[in-house]
Amino acid sequence: MEDKVIKNLDEYITAHSKNEEKVMSFVEYLYTLLDKYNITNPADVYNKVNISRQLWSTIISNKTNPSLNTCIKIALGIGVNKHECKYLLKKAGYTLASSNKYSLIIRYAIENKIYNINDVNDLLIKYGYQDSLLI
């Protein structure tokens, strides 16, 4: 390959690696959010949203990628904003698409600071998503 292509690629990689948020793993970003929201005991999050200690341990040890449902519950448990929720989900390979009513309900809850899992489940039930509850 030409030296010019390699130089351009190196510059490209350097420029796009500057945003720490974008290059963090799911677990690294999760711990960043816990720090930001002054959550010193992760049990405060996983107990609030009905995630077992065993599942939490498996997630933070990178033994499994969390499901969409689990990611949403973690986001609610921490009380993240829309941007943080988007990045947390993206780190696990998910998105909340505008074309999906379920996703819009979850986005609405996050944007309106509805973090109580029972309240979010009530919204899901109201719109016919009984099979997709955050249990």
PDB file of C-alpha atoms in Angstrom, residues 1-127:
ATOM      1  CA  MET A   1       0.000   0.000   0.000  1.00  0.00           C
ATOM      2  CA  GLU A   2       1.034   3.530  -0.543  1.00  0.00           C
ATOM      3  CA  ASP A   3       2.519   5.452   2.363  1.00  0.00           C
ATOM      4  CA  LYS A   4      -0.088   8.166   1.764  1.00  0.00           C
ATOM      5  CA  VAL A   5      -2.953   5.702   2.341  1.00  0.00           C
ATOM      6  CA  ILE A   6      -1.343   4.413   5.535  1.00  0.00           C
ATOM      7  CA  LYS A   7      -0.745   7.978   6.773  1.00  0.00           C
ATOM      8  CA  ASN A   8      -4.361   8.891   6.034  1.00  0.00           C
ATOM      9  CA  LEU A   9      -5.590   5.748   7.781  1.00  0.00           C
ATOM     10  CA  ASP A  10      -3.427   6.485  10.839  1.00  0.00           C
ATOM     11  CA  GLU A  11      -4.828  10.025  10.982  1.00  0.00           C
ATOM     12  CA  TYR A  12      -8.355   8.682  10.592  1.00  0.00           C
ATOM     13  CA  ILE A  13      -7.902   6.175  13.418  1.00  0.00           C
ATOM     14  CA  THR A  14      -6.372   8.811  15.689  1.00  0.00           C
ATOM     15  CA  ALA A  15      -9.140  11.304  14.988  1.00  0.00           C
ATOM     16  CA  HIS A  16     -11.906   8.784  15.622  1.00  0.00           C
ATOM     17  CA  SER A  17     -10.307   7.280  18.726  1.00  0.00           C
ATOM     18  CA  LYS A  18     -10.285  10.565  20.632  1.00  0.00           C
ATOM     19  CA  ASN A  19     -13.852  10.230  21.844  1.00  0.00           C
ATOM     20  CA  GLU A  20     -13.385   7.971  24.861  1.00  0.00           C
ATOM     21  CA  GLU A  21     -17.107   7.304  25.077  1.00  0.00           C
ATOM     22  CA  LYS A  22     -17.078   5.739  21.624  1.00  0.00           C
ATOM     23  CA  VAL A  23     -14.135   3.404  22.213  1.00  0.00           C
ATOM     24  CA  MET A  24     -15.154   2.090  25.648  1.00  0.00           C
ATOM     25  CA  SER A  25     -16.526  -1.403  26.069  1.00  0.00           C
ATOM     26  CA  PHE A  26     -19.996  -1.966  27.505  1.00  0.00           C
ATOM     27  CA  VAL A  27     -18.586  -2.685  30.969  1.00  0.00           C
ATOM     28  CA  GLU A  28     -16.208   0.304  30.899  1.00  0.00           C
ATOM     29  CA  TYR A  29     -19.081   2.578  29.902  1.00  0.00           C
ATOM     30  CA  LEU A  30     -21.324   1.053  32.560  1.00  0.00           C
ATOM     31  CA  TYR A  31     -18.753   1.839  35.251  1.00  0.00           C
ATOM     32  CA  THR A  32     -18.366   5.362  33.861  1.00  0.00           C
ATOM     33  CA  LEU A  33     -22.119   5.869  34.262  1.00  0.00           C
ATOM     34  CA  LEU A  34     -22.097   4.428  37.781  1.00  0.00           C
ATOM     35  CA  ASP A  35     -19.331   6.889  38.693  1.00  0.00           C
ATOM     36  CA  LYS A  36     -21.117   9.805  37.043  1.00  0.00           C
ATOM     37  CA  TYR A  37     -24.292   9.111  39.001  1.00  0.00           C
ATOM     38  CA  ASN A  38     -22.359   8.498  42.242  1.00  0.00           C
ATOM     39  CA  ILE A  39     -23.528   4.911  42.517  1.00  0.00           C
ATOM     40  CA  THR A  40     -20.920   3.207  44.675  1.00  0.00           C
ATOM     41  CA  ASN A  41     -22.844   0.005  45.248  1.00  0.00           C
ATOM     42  CA  PRO A  42     -23.968  -1.722  42.023  1.00  0.00           C
ATOM     43  CA  ALA A  43     -26.499  -3.698  44.092  1.00  0.00           C
ATOM     44  CA  ASP A  44     -28.468  -0.444  44.324  1.00  0.00           C
ATOM     45  CA  VAL A  45     -28.971  -0.670  40.554  1.00  0.00           C
ATOM     46  CA  TYR A  46     -29.483  -4.366  39.973  1.00  0.00           C
ATOM     47  CA  ASN A  47     -31.792  -4.861  42.949  1.00  0.00           C
ATOM     48  CA  LYS A  48     -33.931  -1.887  41.913  1.00  0.00           C
ATOM     49  CA  VAL A  49     -34.586  -3.383  38.476  1.00  0.00           C
ATOM     50  CA  ASN A  50     -34.801  -7.073  39.343  1.00  0.00           C
ATOM     51  CA  ILE A  51     -31.493  -8.243  37.911  1.00  0.00           C
ATOM     52  CA  SER A  52     -29.901 -11.097  39.825  1.00  0.00           C
ATOM     53  CA  ARG A  53     -26.477 -10.681  41.359  1.00  0.00           C
ATOM     54  CA  GLN A  54     -25.365 -13.691  39.306  1.00  0.00           C
ATOM     55  CA  LEU A  55     -26.443 -12.083  36.010  1.00  0.00           C
ATOM     56  CA  TRP A  56     -24.813  -8.779  37.007  1.00  0.00           C
ATOM     57  CA  SER A  57     -21.582 -10.607  37.816  1.00  0.00           C
ATOM     58  CA  THR A  58     -21.674 -12.414  34.485  1.00  0.00           C
ATOM     59  CA  ILE A  59     -22.167  -9.113  32.642  1.00  0.00           C
ATOM     60  CA  ILE A  60     -19.393  -7.194  34.396  1.00  0.00           C
ATOM     61  CA  SER A  61     -16.945 -10.047  33.966  1.00  0.00           C
ATOM     62  CA  ASN A  62     -17.594  -9.913  30.195  1.00  0.00           C
ATOM     63  CA  LYS A  63     -18.798 -13.514  30.141  1.00  0.00           C
ATOM     64  CA  THR A  64     -22.007 -12.604  28.341  1.00  0.00           C
ATOM     65  CA  ASN A  65     -23.466  -9.754  26.378  1.00  0.00           C
ATOM     66  CA  PRO A  66     -26.596  -8.481  28.145  1.00  0.00           C
ATOM     67  CA  SER A  67     -29.959  -8.750  26.420  1.00  0.00           C
ATOM     68  CA  LEU A  68     -31.811  -5.652  25.243  1.00  0.00           C
ATOM     69  CA  ASN A  69     -34.230  -6.092  28.139  1.00  0.00           C
ATOM     70  CA  THR A  70     -31.366  -6.188  30.654  1.00  0.00           C
ATOM     71  CA  CYS A  71     -29.663  -3.150  29.104  1.00  0.00           C
ATOM     72  CA  ILE A  72     -32.880  -1.150  29.330  1.00  0.00           C
ATOM     73  CA  LYS A  73     -33.343  -2.196  32.952  1.00  0.00           C
ATOM     74  CA  ILE A  74     -29.780  -1.124  33.777  1.00  0.00           C
ATOM     75  CA  ALA A  75     -30.368   2.237  32.085  1.00  0.00           C
ATOM     76  CA  LEU A  76     -33.538   2.736  34.121  1.00  0.00           C
ATOM     77  CA  GLY A  77     -31.815   1.622  37.314  1.00  0.00           C
ATOM     78  CA  ILE A  78     -29.045   4.167  36.873  1.00  0.00           C
ATOM     79  CA  GLY A  79     -31.389   6.917  35.671  1.00  0.00           C
ATOM     80  CA  VAL A  80     -29.452   7.798  32.534  1.00  0.00           C
ATOM     81  CA  ASN A  81     -30.379  10.456  29.999  1.00  0.00           C
ATOM     82  CA  LYS A  82     -31.296   9.800  26.362  1.00  0.00           C
ATOM     83  CA  HIS A  83     -27.737  10.126  25.051  1.00  0.00           C
ATOM     84  CA  GLU A  84     -26.314   7.814  27.717  1.00  0.00           C
ATOM     85  CA  CYS A  85     -29.033   5.236  27.110  1.00  0.00           C
ATOM     86  CA  LYS A  86     -28.305   5.292  23.390  1.00  0.00           C
ATOM     87  CA  TYR A  87     -24.589   4.682  23.974  1.00  0.00           C
ATOM     88  CA  LEU A  88     -25.154   2.007  26.621  1.00  0.00           C
ATOM     89  CA  LEU A  89     -27.430   0.073  24.269  1.00  0.00           C
ATOM     90  CA  LYS A  90     -25.087   0.613  21.337  1.00  0.00           C
ATOM     91  CA  LYS A  91     -22.194  -0.860  23.335  1.00  0.00           C
ATOM     92  CA  ALA A  92     -24.211  -4.072  23.664  1.00  0.00           C
ATOM     93  CA  GLY A  93     -25.246  -4.037  20.000  1.00  0.00           C
ATOM     94  CA  TYR A  94     -28.776  -2.635  20.348  1.00  0.00           C
ATOM     95  CA  THR A  95     -30.718   0.443  19.379  1.00  0.00           C
ATOM     96  CA  LEU A  96     -34.155   1.890  20.043  1.00  0.00           C
ATOM     97  CA  ALA A  97     -35.470   2.444  16.527  1.00  0.00           C
ATOM     98  CA  SER A  98     -37.967   5.179  15.738  1.00  0.00           C
ATOM     99  CA  SER A  99     -39.914   2.726  13.590  1.00  0.00           C
ATOM    100  CA  ASN A 100     -40.767   0.486  16.536  1.00  0.00           C
ATOM    101  CA  LYS A 101     -43.511   1.412  19.028  1.00  0.00           C
ATOM    102  CA  TYR A 102     -41.890  -0.600  21.840  1.00  0.00           C
ATOM    103  CA  SER A 103     -38.657   1.349  21.343  1.00  0.00           C
ATOM    104  CA  LEU A 104     -40.537   4.630  21.281  1.00  0.00           C
ATOM    105  CA  ILE A 105     -42.210   3.795  24.597  1.00  0.00           C
ATOM    106  CA  ILE A 106     -38.822   3.085  26.187  1.00  0.00           C
ATOM    107  CA  ARG A 107     -37.336   6.256  24.671  1.00  0.00           C
ATOM    108  CA  TYR A 108     -40.301   8.257  25.966  1.00  0.00           C
ATOM    109  CA  ALA A 109     -39.768   6.879  29.458  1.00  0.00           C
ATOM    110  CA  ILE A 110     -36.058   7.755  29.446  1.00  0.00           C
ATOM    111  CA  GLU A 111     -36.618  11.227  27.979  1.00  0.00           C
ATOM    112  CA  ASN A 112     -39.316  11.946  30.570  1.00  0.00           C
ATOM    113  CA  LYS A 113     -37.324  10.513  33.474  1.00  0.00           C
ATOM    114  CA  ILE A 114     -39.756   7.675  34.102  1.00  0.00           C
ATOM    115  CA  TYR A 115     -37.248   5.312  35.697  1.00  0.00           C
ATOM    116  CA  ASN A 116     -39.553   3.196  37.830  1.00  0.00           C
ATOM    117  CA  ILE A 117     -39.721  -0.211  36.172  1.00  0.00           C
ATOM    118  CA  ASN A 118     -43.358  -0.745  37.179  1.00  0.00           C
ATOM    119  CA  ASP A 119     -44.357   2.578  35.611  1.00  0.00           C
ATOM    120  CA  VAL A 120     -42.562   1.657  32.382  1.00  0.00           C
ATOM    121  CA  ASN A 121     -44.248  -1.747  32.394  1.00  0.00           C
ATOM    122  CA  ASP A 122     -47.629  -0.002  32.844  1.00  0.00           C
ATOM    123  CA  LEU A 123     -46.912   2.032  29.694  1.00  0.00           C
ATOM    124  CA  LEU A 124     -45.946  -1.120  27.806  1.00  0.00           C
ATOM    125  CA  ILE A 125     -49.158  -2.871  28.918  1.00  0.00           C
ATOM    126  CA  LYS A 126     -51.274   0.121  27.939  1.00  0.00           C
ATOM    127  CA  TYR A 127     -49.902  -0.121  24.390  1.00  0.00           C
TER     128      TYR A 127
END
